[in-house]
CSV table of C-alpha atoms in Angstrom, one decimal:
chain,number,residue,atom,x,y,z
A,1,MET,CA,21.3,-25.2,7.3
A,2,THR,CA,18.7,-26.0,9.9
A,3,ARG,CA,15.0,-25.4,9.3
A,4,ALA,CA,14.9,-22.8,12.0
A,5,ALA,CA,17.9,-21.0,10.5
A,6,ARG,CA,16.3,-21.1,7.0
A,7,ARG,CA,13.2,-19.5,8.4
A,8,ALA,CA,15.2,-16.8,10.1
A,9,HIS,CA,17.1,-16.2,6.9
A,10,GLU,CA,13.9,-15.7,5.0
A,11,ALA,CA,12.1,-13.7,7.7
A,12,ALA,CA,14.4,-10.7,8.1
A,13,PRO,CA,17.7,-9.4,6.8
A,14,PRO,CA,20.7,-9.5,9.1
A,15,ARG,CA,21.8,-6.5,11.1
A,16,PRO,CA,24.7,-4.5,9.5
A,17,SER,CA,28.0,-5.6,10.9
A,18,PRO,CA,31.6,-4.7,9.8
A,19,VAL,CA,32.8,-8.2,10.9
A,20,ARG,CA,29.9,-9.9,9.0
A,21,ASP,CA,30.7,-7.8,5.9
A,22,ARG,CA,34.4,-8.8,6.2
A,23,ILE,CA,33.5,-12.5,6.3
A,24,LEU,CA,31.1,-12.0,3.3
A,25,ALA,CA,33.8,-10.2,1.3
A,26,ALA,CA,36.2,-13.1,1.8
A,27,ALA,CA,33.5,-15.6,0.9
A,28,ASP,CA,32.5,-13.6,-2.2
A,29,GLU,CA,36.1,-13.5,-3.4
A,30,HIS,CA,37.0,-17.1,-2.8
A,31,PHE,CA,33.7,-18.7,-3.7
A,32,TYR,CA,33.7,-16.9,-7.0
A,33,ALA,CA,37.3,-17.5,-7.9
A,34,GLU,CA,37.7,-21.1,-6.7
A,35,GLY,CA,34.2,-22.6,-6.2
A,36,ILE,CA,32.0,-22.9,-3.2
A,37,ARG,CA,32.8,-26.5,-2.2
A,38,ALA,CA,36.6,-26.0,-2.8
A,39,VAL,CA,36.8,-23.3,-0.1
A,40,SER,CA,36.6,-24.5,3.5
A,41,ALA,CA,35.3,-22.5,6.5
A,42,ASP,CA,38.8,-22.5,8.0
A,43,ARG,CA,40.2,-20.8,4.9
A,44,LEU,CA,37.5,-18.1,5.1
A,45,ILE,CA,38.1,-17.7,8.8
A,46,ALA,CA,41.8,-17.0,8.1
A,47,ALA,CA,41.1,-14.8,5.1
A,48,ALA,CA,38.6,-12.7,7.1
A,49,GLY,CA,40.9,-12.5,10.1
A,50,VAL,CA,38.2,-13.6,12.6
A,51,SER,CA,38.0,-16.4,15.2
A,52,LYS,CA,35.9,-19.5,14.7
A,53,VAL,CA,33.6,-18.4,17.4
A,54,THR,CA,33.0,-15.0,15.7
A,55,PHE,CA,32.6,-16.7,12.3
A,56,TYR,CA,30.0,-19.2,13.5
A,57,ARG,CA,28.2,-16.5,15.5
A,58,HIS,CA,27.4,-14.7,12.2
A,59,PHE,CA,27.1,-17.9,10.0
A,60,PRO,CA,26.1,-21.0,12.0
A,61,SER,CA,26.8,-23.2,9.0
A,62,LYS,CA,28.5,-23.0,5.6
A,63,ASP,CA,25.1,-23.1,3.9
A,64,ASP,CA,24.1,-19.9,5.8
A,65,LEU,CA,27.2,-18.2,4.3
A,66,VAL,CA,26.5,-19.6,0.8
A,67,LEU,CA,23.0,-18.2,0.9
A,68,ALA,CA,24.3,-14.8,2.1
A,69,TYR,CA,26.9,-14.8,-0.7
A,70,LEU,CA,24.2,-15.6,-3.3
A,71,ASP,CA,21.9,-12.9,-1.8
A,72,GLY,CA,24.7,-10.4,-2.0
A,73,ARG,CA,25.4,-11.3,-5.6
A,74,SER,CA,21.7,-11.0,-6.5
A,75,ALA,CA,21.4,-7.6,-4.8
A,76,LEU,CA,24.4,-6.3,-6.7
A,77,GLU,CA,23.0,-7.5,-10.0
A,78,ARG,CA,19.5,-6.2,-9.4
A,79,HIS,CA,20.9,-2.8,-8.4
A,80,ALA,CA,23.2,-2.7,-11.5
A,81,LEU,CA,20.3,-3.6,-13.9
A,82,GLU,CA,18.0,-1.1,-12.4
A,83,GLN,CA,20.7,1.6,-12.8
A,84,LEU,CA,21.1,0.6,-16.4
A,85,ARG,CA,17.4,0.9,-16.9
A,86,SER,CA,17.3,4.4,-15.4
A,87,GLN,CA,20.3,5.6,-17.4
A,88,ALA,CA,19.3,4.0,-20.7
A,89,GLY,CA,15.9,5.9,-20.8
A,90,ASP,CA,14.0,3.2,-22.6
A,91,ALA,CA,13.6,-0.6,-22.9
A,92,CYS,CA,15.6,-1.0,-26.1
A,93,GLY,CA,18.4,1.0,-24.7
A,94,THR,CA,18.4,-1.0,-21.5
A,95,LEU,CA,18.7,-4.3,-23.5
A,96,LEU,CA,21.6,-2.9,-25.5
A,97,ALA,CA,23.3,-1.7,-22.3
A,98,ILE,CA,22.9,-5.2,-20.8
A,99,ALA,CA,24.5,-6.7,-23.8
A,100,GLY,CA,27.4,-4.2,-23.5
A,101,VAL,CA,27.9,-4.9,-19.8
A,102,ILE,CA,28.0,-8.7,-20.4
A,103,GLY,CA,30.5,-8.3,-23.2
A,104,ASP,CA,32.7,-6.0,-21.1
A,105,MET,CA,32.4,-8.1,-18.0
A,106,SER,CA,33.3,-11.3,-19.7
A,107,CYS,CA,36.6,-9.7,-20.9
A,108,SER,CA,37.6,-8.5,-17.5
A,109,PRO,CA,40.4,-10.1,-15.4
A,110,GLY,CA,39.3,-12.8,-13.1
A,111,PHE,CA,36.0,-13.4,-14.8
A,112,ARG,CA,34.8,-16.9,-14.1
A,113,GLY,CA,31.3,-16.9,-15.6
A,114,CYS,CA,27.9,-16.5,-13.9
A,115,PRO,CA,28.1,-16.9,-10.2
A,116,PHE,CA,24.6,-18.4,-10.1
A,117,ILE,CA,25.3,-21.0,-12.8
A,118,ASN,CA,28.5,-21.8,-11.1
A,119,ALA,CA,26.7,-22.3,-7.7
A,120,ALA,CA,23.9,-24.4,-9.3
A,121,ALA,CA,26.6,-26.7,-10.8
A,122,GLU,CA,27.9,-27.5,-7.3
A,123,TYR,CA,24.5,-28.5,-5.8
A,124,ALA,CA,22.8,-31.4,-7.6
A,125,ASP,CA,19.6,-31.3,-5.5
A,126,PRO,CA,17.1,-28.7,-6.8
A,127,ALA,CA,15.6,-28.5,-3.4
A,128,HIS,CA,18.8,-27.4,-1.8
A,129,PRO,CA,18.5,-23.8,-0.4
A,130,ALA,CA,21.3,-22.7,-2.7
A,131,ARG,CA,19.5,-23.9,-5.8
A,132,LYS,CA,16.4,-22.2,-4.6
A,133,ALA,CA,18.3,-19.0,-4.2
A,134,VAL,CA,19.7,-19.3,-7.7
A,135,ALA,CA,16.2,-20.1,-9.1
A,136,ALA,CA,14.7,-17.1,-7.4
A,137,HIS,CA,17.3,-14.8,-8.9
A,138,ARG,CA,16.9,-16.2,-12.3
A,139,ALA,CA,13.1,-15.8,-12.1
A,140,TRP,CA,13.6,-12.2,-11.1
A,141,PHE,CA,15.9,-11.6,-14.1
A,142,ALA,CA,13.4,-13.2,-16.5
A,143,THR,CA,10.6,-11.0,-15.1
A,144,PHE,CA,12.8,-8.0,-15.5
A,145,LEU,CA,13.3,-8.9,-19.2
A,146,GLN,CA,9.6,-9.5,-19.6
A,147,GLU,CA,8.9,-5.9,-18.4
A,148,LEU,CA,11.3,-4.5,-20.9
A,149,LEU,CA,9.8,-6.6,-23.7
A,150,ARG,CA,6.3,-5.5,-22.7
A,151,GLU,CA,7.4,-1.8,-23.0
A,152,MET,CA,8.7,-2.6,-26.5
A,153,ALA,CA,5.4,-4.3,-27.5
A,154,ILE,CA,7.2,-7.6,-28.2
A,155,PRO,CA,4.7,-10.4,-28.4
A,156,ASP,CA,4.9,-13.6,-26.3
A,157,GLY,CA,7.2,-11.9,-23.9
A,158,ALA,CA,7.7,-14.9,-21.6
A,159,ALA,CA,9.0,-17.1,-24.4
A,160,VAL,CA,11.2,-14.3,-25.8
A,161,ALA,CA,12.6,-13.6,-22.3
A,162,ASP,CA,13.5,-17.3,-22.0
A,163,GLN,CA,15.4,-17.0,-25.3
A,164,LEU,CA,17.3,-13.9,-24.0
A,165,VAL,CA,18.2,-15.7,-20.8
A,166,ILE,CA,19.6,-18.6,-22.8
A,167,LEU,CA,21.6,-16.1,-24.9
A,168,ARG,CA,22.9,-14.4,-21.7
A,169,ASP,CA,23.8,-17.8,-20.2
A,170,GLY,CA,25.7,-18.8,-23.3
A,171,ALA,CA,27.5,-15.5,-23.5
A,172,MET,CA,28.6,-15.8,-19.8
A,173,VAL,CA,29.9,-19.3,-20.3
A,174,ARG,CA,31.6,-18.4,-23.6
A,175,GLY,CA,33.2,-15.4,-21.9
A,176,TYR,CA,34.8,-17.6,-19.3
A,177,LEU,CA,36.0,-20.3,-21.7
A,178,ASP,CA,37.2,-18.1,-24.6
A,179,ALA,CA,39.7,-15.4,-23.7
A,180,ASP,CA,39.4,-13.7,-27.1
A,181,PRO,CA,37.3,-10.5,-26.4
A,182,THR,CA,37.0,-9.4,-30.1
A,183,VAL,CA,33.4,-8.6,-31.3
A,184,ARG,CA,31.9,-10.3,-28.2
A,185,THR,CA,29.6,-7.4,-27.4
A,186,ASP,CA,28.7,-7.1,-31.0
A,187,ALA,CA,27.9,-10.8,-31.3
A,188,ILE,CA,25.7,-10.7,-28.2
A,189,THR,CA,23.9,-7.6,-29.6
A,190,ARG,CA,23.3,-9.1,-33.0
A,191,ALA,CA,22.0,-12.4,-31.5
A,192,GLY,CA,19.7,-10.4,-29.3
A,193,ARG,CA,18.4,-8.4,-32.2
A,194,ALA,CA,17.8,-11.6,-34.1
A,195,VAL,CA,15.7,-12.9,-31.3
A,196,LEU,CA,13.6,-9.7,-31.1
A,197,ASP,CA,13.2,-9.5,-34.9
A,198,GLY,CA,12.1,-13.1,-35.0
A,199,ALA,CA,9.5,-12.5,-32.3
A,200,ARG,CA,8.1,-9.4,-34.1
A,201,ALA,CA,7.9,-11.4,-37.4
A,202,ALA,CA,6.1,-14.2,-35.6
A,203,GLY,CA,3.7,-11.7,-34.1
A,204,ARG,CA,2.9,-10.2,-37.5
A,205,GLY,CA,2.4,-13.6,-39.0
A,206,SER,CA,-0.1,-14.6,-36.4
A,207,SER,CA,-2.1,-11.4,-36.5
């Protein structure tokens, strides 16, 4: 991705376009199922049913498409978490709902783990735009958890949020590697409660 393209990507969202959406849908399906580097632009052009000229008009480089894919995944996850928050009614209920969704999702057909962890594994350079997009999403998620923990009056929210992120990451990887769905949601919930109980106990001990 050129510097100018990166600035354009950061400056304004692209205009809605059915063709662009079709290319993105093909990228989302194949990048997640097979890996980003394993899928060529030619395969996506064929899957989306567009010409090379049309493809590169919307995405001048593969990096541009990768960033759009990660942006789309981030937007979906943010929307889903905000919906859980509004439906759950309180912070504790939101955390329980998140645990349930992770458990259910990791048992679903075609689950291949966290798309952000998967993407980060394919780009060794932390300065690569894809890694920066992953880092930005993970920072948002940690902040989202910190807000919930603050509502619950959990002390040292940043450290506890880090522990919950580690728990979430482990659950996503385990969900991909282990096909046995039994008690997965229960295990995530119990581990999360242990983290919160430990934080509360530490807070009482230091007061």
